[in-house]
Coordinates of C-alpha atoms in Angstrom, one line a residue:
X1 CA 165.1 154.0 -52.3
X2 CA 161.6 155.2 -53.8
X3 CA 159.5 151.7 -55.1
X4 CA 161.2 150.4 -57.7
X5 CA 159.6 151.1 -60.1
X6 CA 156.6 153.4 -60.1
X7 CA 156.8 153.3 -63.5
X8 CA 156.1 151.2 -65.6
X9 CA 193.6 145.8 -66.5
X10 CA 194.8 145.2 -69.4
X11 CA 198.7 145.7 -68.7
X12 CA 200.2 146.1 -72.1
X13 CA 203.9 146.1 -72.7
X14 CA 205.2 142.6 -73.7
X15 CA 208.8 143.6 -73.7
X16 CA 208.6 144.1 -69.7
X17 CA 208.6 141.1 -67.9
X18 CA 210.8 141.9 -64.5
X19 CA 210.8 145.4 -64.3
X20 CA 207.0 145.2 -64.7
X21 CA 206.4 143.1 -62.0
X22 CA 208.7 145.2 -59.6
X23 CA 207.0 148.3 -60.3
X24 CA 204.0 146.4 -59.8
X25 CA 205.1 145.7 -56.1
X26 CA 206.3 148.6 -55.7
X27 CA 203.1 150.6 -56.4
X28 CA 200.8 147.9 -54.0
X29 CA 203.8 148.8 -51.3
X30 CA 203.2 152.5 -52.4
X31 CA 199.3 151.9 -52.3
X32 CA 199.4 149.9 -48.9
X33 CA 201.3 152.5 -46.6
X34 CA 199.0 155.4 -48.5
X35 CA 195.7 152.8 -47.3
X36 CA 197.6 153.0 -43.4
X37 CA 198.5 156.3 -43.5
X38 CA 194.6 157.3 -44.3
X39 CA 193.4 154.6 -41.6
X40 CA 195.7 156.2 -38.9
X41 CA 193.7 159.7 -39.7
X42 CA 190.2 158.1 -39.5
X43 CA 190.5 155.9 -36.6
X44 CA 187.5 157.1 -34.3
X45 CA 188.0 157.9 -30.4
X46 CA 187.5 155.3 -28.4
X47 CA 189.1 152.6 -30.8
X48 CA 190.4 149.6 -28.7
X49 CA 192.6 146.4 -29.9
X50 CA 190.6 143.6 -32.2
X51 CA 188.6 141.5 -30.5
X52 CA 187.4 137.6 -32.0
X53 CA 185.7 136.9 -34.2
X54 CA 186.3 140.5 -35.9
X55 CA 184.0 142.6 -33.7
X56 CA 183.7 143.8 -30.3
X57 CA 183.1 141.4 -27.7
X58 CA 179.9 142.5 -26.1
X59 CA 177.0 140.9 -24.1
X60 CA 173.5 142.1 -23.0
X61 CA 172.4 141.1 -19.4
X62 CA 168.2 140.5 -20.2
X63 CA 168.3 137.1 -20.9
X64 CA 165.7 137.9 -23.8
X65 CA 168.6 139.0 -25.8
X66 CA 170.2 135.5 -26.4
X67 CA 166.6 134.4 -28.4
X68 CA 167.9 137.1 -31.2
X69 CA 171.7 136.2 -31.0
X70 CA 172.5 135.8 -34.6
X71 CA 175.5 133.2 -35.4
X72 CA 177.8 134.5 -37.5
X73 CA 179.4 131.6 -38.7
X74 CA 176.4 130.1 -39.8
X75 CA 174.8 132.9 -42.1
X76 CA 174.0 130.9 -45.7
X77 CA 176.3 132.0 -48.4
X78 CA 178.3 133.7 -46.5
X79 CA 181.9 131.9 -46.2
X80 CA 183.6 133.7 -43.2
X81 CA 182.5 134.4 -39.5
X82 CA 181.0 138.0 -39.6
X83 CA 180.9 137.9 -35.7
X84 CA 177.6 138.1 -33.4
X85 CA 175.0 140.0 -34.3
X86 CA 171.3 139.7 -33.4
X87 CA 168.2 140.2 -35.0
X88 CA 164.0 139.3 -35.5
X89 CA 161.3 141.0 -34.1
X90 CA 160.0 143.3 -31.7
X91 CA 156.3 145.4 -31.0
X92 CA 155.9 148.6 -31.7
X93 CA 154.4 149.5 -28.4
X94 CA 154.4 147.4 -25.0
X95 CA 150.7 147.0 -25.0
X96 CA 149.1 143.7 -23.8
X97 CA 148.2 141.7 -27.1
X98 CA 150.6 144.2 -29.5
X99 CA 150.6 142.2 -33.0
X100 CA 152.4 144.8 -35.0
X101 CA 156.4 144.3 -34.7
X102 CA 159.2 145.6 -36.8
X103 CA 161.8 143.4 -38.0
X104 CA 165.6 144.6 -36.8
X105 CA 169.3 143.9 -37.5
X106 CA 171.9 145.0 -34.6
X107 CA 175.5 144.3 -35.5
X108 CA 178.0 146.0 -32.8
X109 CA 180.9 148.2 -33.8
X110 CA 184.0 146.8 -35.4
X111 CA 187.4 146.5 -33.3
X112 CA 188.2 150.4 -34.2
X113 CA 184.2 151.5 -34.2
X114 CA 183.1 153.3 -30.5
X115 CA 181.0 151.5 -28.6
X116 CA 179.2 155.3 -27.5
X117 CA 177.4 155.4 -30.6
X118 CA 174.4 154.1 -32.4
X119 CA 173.4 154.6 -36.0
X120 CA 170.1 153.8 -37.0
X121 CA 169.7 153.3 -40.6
X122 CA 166.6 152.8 -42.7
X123 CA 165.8 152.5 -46.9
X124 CA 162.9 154.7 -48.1
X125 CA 160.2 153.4 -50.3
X126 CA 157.4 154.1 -49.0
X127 CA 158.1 150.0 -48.3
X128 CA 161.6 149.1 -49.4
X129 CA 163.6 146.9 -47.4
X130 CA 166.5 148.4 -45.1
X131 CA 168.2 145.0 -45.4
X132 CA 169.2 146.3 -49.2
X133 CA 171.2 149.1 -47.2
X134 CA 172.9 145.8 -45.1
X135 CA 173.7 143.8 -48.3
X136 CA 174.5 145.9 -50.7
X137 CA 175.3 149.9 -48.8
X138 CA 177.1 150.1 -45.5
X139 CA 176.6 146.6 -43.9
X140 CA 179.3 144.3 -42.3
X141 CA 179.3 141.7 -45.3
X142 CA 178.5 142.8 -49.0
X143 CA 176.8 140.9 -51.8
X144 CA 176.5 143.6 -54.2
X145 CA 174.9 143.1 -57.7
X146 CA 176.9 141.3 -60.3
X147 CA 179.3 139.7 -57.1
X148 CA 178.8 135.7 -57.3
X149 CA 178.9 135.9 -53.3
X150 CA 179.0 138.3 -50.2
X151 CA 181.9 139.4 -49.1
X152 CA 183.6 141.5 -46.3
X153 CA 183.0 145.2 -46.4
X154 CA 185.7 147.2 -45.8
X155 CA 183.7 150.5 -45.9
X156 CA 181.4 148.9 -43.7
X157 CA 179.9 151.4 -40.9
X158 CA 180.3 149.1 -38.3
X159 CA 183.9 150.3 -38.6
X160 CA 182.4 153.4 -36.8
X161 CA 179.8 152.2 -34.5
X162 CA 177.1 149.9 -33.8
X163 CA 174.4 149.4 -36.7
X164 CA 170.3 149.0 -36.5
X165 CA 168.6 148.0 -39.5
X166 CA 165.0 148.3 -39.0
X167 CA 162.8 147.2 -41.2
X168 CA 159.6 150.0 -41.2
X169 CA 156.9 151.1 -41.3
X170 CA 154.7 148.6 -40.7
X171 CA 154.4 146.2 -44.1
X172 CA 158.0 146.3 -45.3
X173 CA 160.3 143.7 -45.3
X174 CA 159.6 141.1 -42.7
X175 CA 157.6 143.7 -40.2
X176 CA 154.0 142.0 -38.7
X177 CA 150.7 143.4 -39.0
X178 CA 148.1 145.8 -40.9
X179 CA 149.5 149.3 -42.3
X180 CA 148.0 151.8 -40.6
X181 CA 149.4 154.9 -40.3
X182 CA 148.0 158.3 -41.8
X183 CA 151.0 160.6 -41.6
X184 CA 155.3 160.9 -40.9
X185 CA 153.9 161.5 -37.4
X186 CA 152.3 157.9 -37.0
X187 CA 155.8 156.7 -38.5
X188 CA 157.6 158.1 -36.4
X189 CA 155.4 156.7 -33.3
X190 CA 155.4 153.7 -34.3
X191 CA 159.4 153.8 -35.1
X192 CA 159.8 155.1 -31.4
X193 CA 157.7 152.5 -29.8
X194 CA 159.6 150.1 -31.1
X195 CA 163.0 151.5 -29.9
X196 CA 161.6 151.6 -26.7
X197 CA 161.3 148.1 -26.6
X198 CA 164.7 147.5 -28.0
X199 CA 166.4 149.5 -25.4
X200 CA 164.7 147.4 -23.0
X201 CA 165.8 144.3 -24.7
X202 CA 169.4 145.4 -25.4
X203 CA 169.8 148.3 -22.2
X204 CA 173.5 148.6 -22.1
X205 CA 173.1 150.7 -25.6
X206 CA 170.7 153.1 -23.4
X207 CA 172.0 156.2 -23.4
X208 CA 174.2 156.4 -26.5
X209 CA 174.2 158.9 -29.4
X210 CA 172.4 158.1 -31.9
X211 CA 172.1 159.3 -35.6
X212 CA 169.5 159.1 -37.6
X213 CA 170.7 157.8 -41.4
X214 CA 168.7 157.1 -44.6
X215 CA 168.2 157.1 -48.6
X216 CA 165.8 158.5 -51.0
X217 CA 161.8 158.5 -48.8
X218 CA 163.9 157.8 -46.2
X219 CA 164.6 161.4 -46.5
X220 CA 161.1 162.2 -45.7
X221 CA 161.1 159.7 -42.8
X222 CA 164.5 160.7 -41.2
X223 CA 163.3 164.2 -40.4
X224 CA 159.9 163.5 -39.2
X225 CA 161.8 160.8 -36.9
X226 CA 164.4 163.2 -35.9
X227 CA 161.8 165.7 -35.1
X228 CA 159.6 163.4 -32.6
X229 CA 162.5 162.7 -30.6
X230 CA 163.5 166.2 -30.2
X231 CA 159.9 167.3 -29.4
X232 CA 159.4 164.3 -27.2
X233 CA 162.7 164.5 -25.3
X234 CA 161.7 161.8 -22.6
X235 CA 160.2 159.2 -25.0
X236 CA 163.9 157.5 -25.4
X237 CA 166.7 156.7 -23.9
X238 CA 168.8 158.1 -26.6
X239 CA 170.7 161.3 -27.6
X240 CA 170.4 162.0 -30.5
X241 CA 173.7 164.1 -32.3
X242 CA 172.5 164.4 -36.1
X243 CA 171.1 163.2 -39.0
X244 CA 172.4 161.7 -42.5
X245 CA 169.7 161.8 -45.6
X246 CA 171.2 161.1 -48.9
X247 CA 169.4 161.7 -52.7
X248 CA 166.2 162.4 -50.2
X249 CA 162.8 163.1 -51.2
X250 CA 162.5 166.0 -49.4
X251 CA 159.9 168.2 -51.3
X252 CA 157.5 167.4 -54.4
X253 CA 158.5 165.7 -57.4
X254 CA 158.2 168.7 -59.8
X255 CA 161.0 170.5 -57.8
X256 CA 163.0 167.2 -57.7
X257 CA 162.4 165.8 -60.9
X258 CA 160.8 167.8 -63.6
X259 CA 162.5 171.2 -63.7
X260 CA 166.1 170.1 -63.3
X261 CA 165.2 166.6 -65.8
X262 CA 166.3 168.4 -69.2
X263 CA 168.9 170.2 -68.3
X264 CA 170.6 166.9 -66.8
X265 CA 169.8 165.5 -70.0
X266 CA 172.1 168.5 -71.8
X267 CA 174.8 167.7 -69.2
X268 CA 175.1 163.9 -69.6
X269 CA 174.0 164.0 -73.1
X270 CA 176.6 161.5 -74.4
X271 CA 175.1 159.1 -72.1
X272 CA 171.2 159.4 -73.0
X273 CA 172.3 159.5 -76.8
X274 CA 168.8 161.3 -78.0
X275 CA 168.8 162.4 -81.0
X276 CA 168.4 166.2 -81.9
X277 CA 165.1 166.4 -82.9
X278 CA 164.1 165.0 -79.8
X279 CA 166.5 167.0 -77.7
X280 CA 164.7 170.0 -79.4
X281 CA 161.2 169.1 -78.6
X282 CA 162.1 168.6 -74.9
X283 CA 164.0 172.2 -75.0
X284 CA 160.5 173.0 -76.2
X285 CA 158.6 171.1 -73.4
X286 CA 160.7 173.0 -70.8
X287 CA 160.6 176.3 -71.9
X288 CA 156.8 176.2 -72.3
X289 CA 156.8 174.6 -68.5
X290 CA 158.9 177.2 -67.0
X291 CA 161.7 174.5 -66.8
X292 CA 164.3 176.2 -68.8
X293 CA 166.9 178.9 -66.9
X294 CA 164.9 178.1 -63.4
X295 CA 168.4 177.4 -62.2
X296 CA 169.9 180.8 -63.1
X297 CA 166.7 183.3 -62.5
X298 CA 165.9 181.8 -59.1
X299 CA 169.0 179.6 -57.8
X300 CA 171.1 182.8 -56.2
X301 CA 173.2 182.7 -53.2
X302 CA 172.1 183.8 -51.5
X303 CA 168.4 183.7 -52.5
X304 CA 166.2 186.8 -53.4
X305 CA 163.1 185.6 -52.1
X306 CA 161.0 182.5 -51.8
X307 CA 161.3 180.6 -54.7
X308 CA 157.9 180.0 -57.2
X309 CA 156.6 176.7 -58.7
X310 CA 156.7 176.2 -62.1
X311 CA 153.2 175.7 -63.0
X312 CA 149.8 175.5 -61.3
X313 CA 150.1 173.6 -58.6
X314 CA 152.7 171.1 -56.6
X315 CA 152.2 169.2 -59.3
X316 CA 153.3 169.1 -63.2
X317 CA 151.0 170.6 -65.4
X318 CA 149.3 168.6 -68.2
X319 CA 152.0 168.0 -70.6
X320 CA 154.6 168.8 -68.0
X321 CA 155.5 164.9 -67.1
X322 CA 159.1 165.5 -68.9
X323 CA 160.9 162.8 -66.2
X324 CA 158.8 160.2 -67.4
X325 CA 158.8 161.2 -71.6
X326 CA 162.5 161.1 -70.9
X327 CA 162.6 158.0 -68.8
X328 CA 160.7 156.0 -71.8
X329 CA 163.1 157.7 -74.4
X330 CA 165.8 156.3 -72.6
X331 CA 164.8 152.7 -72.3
X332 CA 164.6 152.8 -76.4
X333 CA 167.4 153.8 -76.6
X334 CA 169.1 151.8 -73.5
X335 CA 166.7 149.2 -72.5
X336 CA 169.1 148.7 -69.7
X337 CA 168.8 151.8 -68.3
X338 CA 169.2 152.5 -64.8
X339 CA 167.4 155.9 -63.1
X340 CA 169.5 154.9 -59.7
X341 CA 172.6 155.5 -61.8
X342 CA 172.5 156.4 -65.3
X343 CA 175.9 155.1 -66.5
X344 CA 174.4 151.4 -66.8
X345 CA 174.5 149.4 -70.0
X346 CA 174.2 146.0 -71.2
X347 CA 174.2 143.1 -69.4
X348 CA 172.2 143.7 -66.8
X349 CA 174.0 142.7 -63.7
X350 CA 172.3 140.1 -61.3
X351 CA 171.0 140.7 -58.2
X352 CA 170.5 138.6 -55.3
X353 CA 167.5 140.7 -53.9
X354 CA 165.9 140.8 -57.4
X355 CA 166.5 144.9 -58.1
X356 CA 169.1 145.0 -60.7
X357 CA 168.3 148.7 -61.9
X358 CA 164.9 150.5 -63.0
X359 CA 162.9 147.6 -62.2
X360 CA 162.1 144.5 -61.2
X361 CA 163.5 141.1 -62.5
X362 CA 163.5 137.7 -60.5
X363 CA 166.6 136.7 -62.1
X364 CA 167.0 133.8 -59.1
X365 CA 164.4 132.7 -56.9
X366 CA 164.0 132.4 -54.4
X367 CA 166.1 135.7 -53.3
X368 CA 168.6 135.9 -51.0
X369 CA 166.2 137.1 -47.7
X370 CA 163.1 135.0 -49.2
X371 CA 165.0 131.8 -48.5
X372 CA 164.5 129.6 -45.7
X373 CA 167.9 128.8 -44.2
X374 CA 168.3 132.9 -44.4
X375 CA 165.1 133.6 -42.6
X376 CA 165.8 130.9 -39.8
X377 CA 169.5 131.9 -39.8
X378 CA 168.4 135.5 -39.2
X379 CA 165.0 134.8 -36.7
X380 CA 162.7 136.4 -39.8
X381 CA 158.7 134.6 -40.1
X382 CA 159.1 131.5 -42.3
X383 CA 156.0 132.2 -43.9
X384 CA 156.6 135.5 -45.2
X385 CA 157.6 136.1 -48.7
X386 CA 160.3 138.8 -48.6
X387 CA 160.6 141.6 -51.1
X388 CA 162.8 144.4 -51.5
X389 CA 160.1 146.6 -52.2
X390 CA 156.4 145.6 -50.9
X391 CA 153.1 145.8 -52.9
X392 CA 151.7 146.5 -50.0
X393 CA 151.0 149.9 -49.2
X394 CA 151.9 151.1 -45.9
X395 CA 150.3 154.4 -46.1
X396 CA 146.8 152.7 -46.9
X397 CA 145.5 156.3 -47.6
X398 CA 148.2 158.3 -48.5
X399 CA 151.1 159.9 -46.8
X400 CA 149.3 163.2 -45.0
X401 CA 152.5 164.5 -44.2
X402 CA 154.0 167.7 -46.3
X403 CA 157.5 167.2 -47.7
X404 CA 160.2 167.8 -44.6
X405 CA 161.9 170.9 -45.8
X406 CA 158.6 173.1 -45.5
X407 CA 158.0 171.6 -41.8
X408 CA 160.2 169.6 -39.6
X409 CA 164.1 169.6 -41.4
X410 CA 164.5 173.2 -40.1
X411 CA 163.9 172.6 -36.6
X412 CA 166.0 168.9 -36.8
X413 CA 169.0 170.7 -38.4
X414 CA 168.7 173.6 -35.6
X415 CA 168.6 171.2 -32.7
X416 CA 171.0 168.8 -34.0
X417 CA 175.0 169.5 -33.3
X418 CA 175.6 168.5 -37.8
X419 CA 173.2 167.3 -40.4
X420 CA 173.8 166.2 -43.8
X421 CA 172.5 166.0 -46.5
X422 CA 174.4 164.1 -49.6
X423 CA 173.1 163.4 -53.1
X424 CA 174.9 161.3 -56.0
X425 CA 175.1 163.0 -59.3
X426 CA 174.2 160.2 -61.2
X427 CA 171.1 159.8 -59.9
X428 CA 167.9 160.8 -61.8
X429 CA 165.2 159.3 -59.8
X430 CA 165.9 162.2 -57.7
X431 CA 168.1 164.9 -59.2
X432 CA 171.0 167.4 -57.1
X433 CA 170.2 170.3 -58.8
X434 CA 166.6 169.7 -57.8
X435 CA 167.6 169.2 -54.2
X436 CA 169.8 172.4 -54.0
X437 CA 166.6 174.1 -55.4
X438 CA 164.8 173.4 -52.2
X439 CA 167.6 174.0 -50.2
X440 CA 167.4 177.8 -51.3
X441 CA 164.0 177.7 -50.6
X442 CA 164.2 176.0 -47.4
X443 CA 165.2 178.5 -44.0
X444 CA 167.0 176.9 -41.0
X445 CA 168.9 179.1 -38.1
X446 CA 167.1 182.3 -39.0
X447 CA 168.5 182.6 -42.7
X448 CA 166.8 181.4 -45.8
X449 CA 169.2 178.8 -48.0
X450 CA 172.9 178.9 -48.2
X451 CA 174.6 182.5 -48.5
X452 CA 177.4 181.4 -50.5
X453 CA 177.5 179.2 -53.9
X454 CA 178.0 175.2 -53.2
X455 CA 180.5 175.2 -56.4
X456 CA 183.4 176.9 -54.5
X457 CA 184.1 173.7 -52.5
X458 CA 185.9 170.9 -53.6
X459 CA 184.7 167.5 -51.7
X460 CA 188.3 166.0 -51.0
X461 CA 188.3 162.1 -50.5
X462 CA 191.1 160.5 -48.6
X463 CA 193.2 158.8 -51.3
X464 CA 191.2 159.8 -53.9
X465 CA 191.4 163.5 -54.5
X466 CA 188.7 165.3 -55.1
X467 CA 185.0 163.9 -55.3
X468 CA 182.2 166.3 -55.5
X469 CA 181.4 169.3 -53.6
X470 CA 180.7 169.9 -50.2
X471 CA 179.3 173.3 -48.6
X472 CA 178.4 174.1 -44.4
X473 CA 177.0 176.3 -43.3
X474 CA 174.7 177.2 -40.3
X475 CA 175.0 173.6 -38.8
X476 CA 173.8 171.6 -42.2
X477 CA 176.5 170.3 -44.7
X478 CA 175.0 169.5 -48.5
X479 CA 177.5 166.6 -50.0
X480 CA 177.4 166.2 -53.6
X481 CA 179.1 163.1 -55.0
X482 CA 180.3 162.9 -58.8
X483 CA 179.8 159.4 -60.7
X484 CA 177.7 158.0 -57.5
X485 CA 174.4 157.3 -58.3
X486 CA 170.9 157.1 -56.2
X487 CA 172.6 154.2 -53.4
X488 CA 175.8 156.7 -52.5
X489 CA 176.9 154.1 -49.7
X490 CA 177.0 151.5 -52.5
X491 CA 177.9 153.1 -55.7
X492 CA 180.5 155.4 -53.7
X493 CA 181.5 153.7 -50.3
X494 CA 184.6 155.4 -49.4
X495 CA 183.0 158.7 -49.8
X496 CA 179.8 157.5 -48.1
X497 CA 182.4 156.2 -45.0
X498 CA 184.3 159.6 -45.3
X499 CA 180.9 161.5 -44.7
X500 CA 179.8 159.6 -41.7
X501 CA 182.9 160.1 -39.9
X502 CA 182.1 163.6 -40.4
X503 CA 178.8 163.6 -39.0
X504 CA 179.9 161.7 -36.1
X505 CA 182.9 164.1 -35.2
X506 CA 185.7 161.8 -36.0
X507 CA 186.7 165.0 -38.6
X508 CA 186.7 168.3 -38.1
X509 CA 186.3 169.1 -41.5
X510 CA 184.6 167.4 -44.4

């Protein structure tokens, strides 16, 4: 996620007693055999029978590995035996006297998850915590906010395939040493190093396919990532299939934010609750900013040319800032407001990693990963205080880098056998209609944007009907996901679950 923040059954019917209660078993009998029908279509090749202690039994054969053997019947809070995992930390290169090291999570694959994959996952930031992703998004065990205690994930991707969580870049999370890095480039070094020594660590996972998976900067790091490995084909021991990047920053903020901001005001209107003469002088503010009818003069399928800025620069012009006038309107008017997903009211649910919505609040301390019996349970520094988001900055002068889609996301989609990229429509911190903007501005496989509108696909969810939309074409595949907002793993799991199978070739189809 981007730093948070920047900115400042009620069953009526009292006559039916018996006849309720059978329908009532007869719709969980109904719902169960629909639940088995739709595990029977996503079980993954190369699903075996259960093993104990509810994943796959596996060992490593360096000795080394045992010192980040994770027990996991012992993880605090937690009441039931995840199974063995292992984490701490590792260097980033294998240079004599290396200091900086990257903190890690490994969990292996479920009894139905194939044991020829890896999935790397990572939160954005710059500087938020990939354990949030664990907790709260695709992890084995769940503690989401508002829960009074983790537990099991059903829509866990370790039902797919071995997990890494990797704390990074360097001064995130539990990660060792001084920031450093100048560009995506360094990241992406540094990210790599680290691997390396992972593999060595844990060399039975050597020569797996991996996929490359991440949320909101995450976006920008995924491709730059991605792209190292593909340039630098001998640097790991890993093939690499594809990449997932969901409500990614993947241009600048005044594509992303400012030009689609009013007009998702006008379409969740009942939800921001402005009055008119305030809707009015933002219709006024957007027009005067070459916000208003972007979508429709410059949007085409497929596109007529490369698509202009608003204003002067990559920036928004002086009095152009609409995200933020809005984003203050809407805290008067809903001081619990939420930009990661916009449907959020009063009270504001608690959170054991202290993030509840728009920003900060300590509503427990210490959290979750800050606490001692977590941090020896899990081989993390004792002396580190943990935060999901770090005041540190880990690009000490800035983040060199251009945005991915106008340098390395068209060759990672071209080398990559599927990409996707997946956006929750009730996010506003970063906005889908600002991230199908740069899509149409973005070429890949010799074509510029998508040739055929995104609205004529429906996004079908297993059991659910349908979701979104989805579009392919030319080896990338834009999800969009109605009612999730910025976290789509968390706020929209099974659709999040449905989408990695897809990535993975467990589907054919979306």
């Amino acid at each position: 996620m981007l730093p948070k923040l920047f900115l400042a059954v009620f069953t009526a019917g009292a006559l039916c007693v018996a006849p309720c209660i059978d329908a009532r078993k007869m719709t969980k009998h109904l719902m169960k055999a629909k639940q088995l029908e739709a595990a029977k279509l996503w079980q993954p090749k190369g699903a075996f029978e259960e093993a104990s202690g509810g994943v796959k039994n596996i060992t490593f054969s360096n000795p080394k590995a045992s010192e980040f053997w994770v027990d996991g019947s012992a993880i605090p809070e937690v009441g039931f035996d995840i199974g063995s995992s292992w984490s701490g930390l590792l260097p980033i290169s294998n240079k004599t006297g290396e200091t900086r090291k990257l903190f890690f999570w490994f969990f292996p694959p479920g009894p139905h998850g194939s044991m020829d994959d890896l999935i790397f996952w990572t939160n954005g930031g710059p500087g938020c915590s990939s354990l949030e992703g664990l907790l709260q998004e695709n992890g084995p065990f769940s503690w989401k906010t508002g829960t009074a205690k983790p537990i099991v994930n059903e829509y866990s991707w370790t039902n797919l395939s071995s997990m890494l969580y990797v704390e990074q870049p360097i001064g995130t999370g539990f990660s060792q040493g001084t920031p450093d890095v100048k560009d995506e480039n360094g990241v992406a070094a540094e990210l790599v190093g680290f691997m390396q020594q992972f593999l060595e660590v844990f060399s039975e996972l050597k020569g797996k396919k991996l996929y490359l998976t991440g949320e909101s900067y995450a976006g920008t790091y995924v491709p730059y990532i991605a792209n190292y490995i593909y340039e630098n084909p001998t640097a790991l021991n890993l093939n690499l299939q594809g990449i997932w990047i969901s409500d990614p920053s993947i241009s600048w903020d005044v594509v992303q934010e400012q030009i689609p901001a009013v007009d998702f005001v006008h379409k969740y209107e009942h939800v921001f609750a402005f009055n008119q003469s305030f809707m009015a002088e933002l219709d006024n503010k957007a027009a005067s900013c070459n916000y208003t009818g972007y979508v429709d003069k410059y949007v085409t399928y497929p596109p007529k040319g490369l698509l202009p800025l608003p204003g002067k620069s990559t920036e928004a012009d002086k009095g152009c800032d609409l995200w933020d006038e809005i984003f203050n309107a809407a805290l008067i008017v809903n001081p619990a407001f939420n930009i990661y997903r916009i449907f959020d009211t009063y009270p504001i649910l608690w959170d054991v990693l202290g993030f509840p919505g728009s920003s900060a609040q300590t509503q427990l301390s210490p959290l979750y990963f800050d606490r001692t019996d977590v941090k020896k349970a899990i081989h993390a520094p004792i002396d580190v205080n943990w935060t999901e988001c770090t005041n540190v900055d880990v690009f000490p002068d800035g983040d060199a880098s251009l945005p991915p889609a106008f340098t390395v996301l068209p060759n990672v989609i071209e080398k990559s056998n599927r990409s996707v990229i997946v956006h929750g429509l009730a996010d506003f911190i970063l906005i889908a209609e600002g991230t199908r903007i740069v899509l149409q501005n973005m070429t890949w496989n010799g074509k510029q944007g998508f040739q055929t509108p995104i609205q004529n696909d429906s996004f079908i969810v297993d059991g659910v009907g349908a979701l979104g939309t989805v579009h392919t074409e030319r080896s990338l595949t834009y999800f969009e996901v109605e009612l999730s907002g910025h976290m789509v793993p968390e706020y929209s799991p099974l659709a999040s679950l449905q989408i990695m199978k897809y990535l993975m070739g467990f589907r054919a189809t979306p």
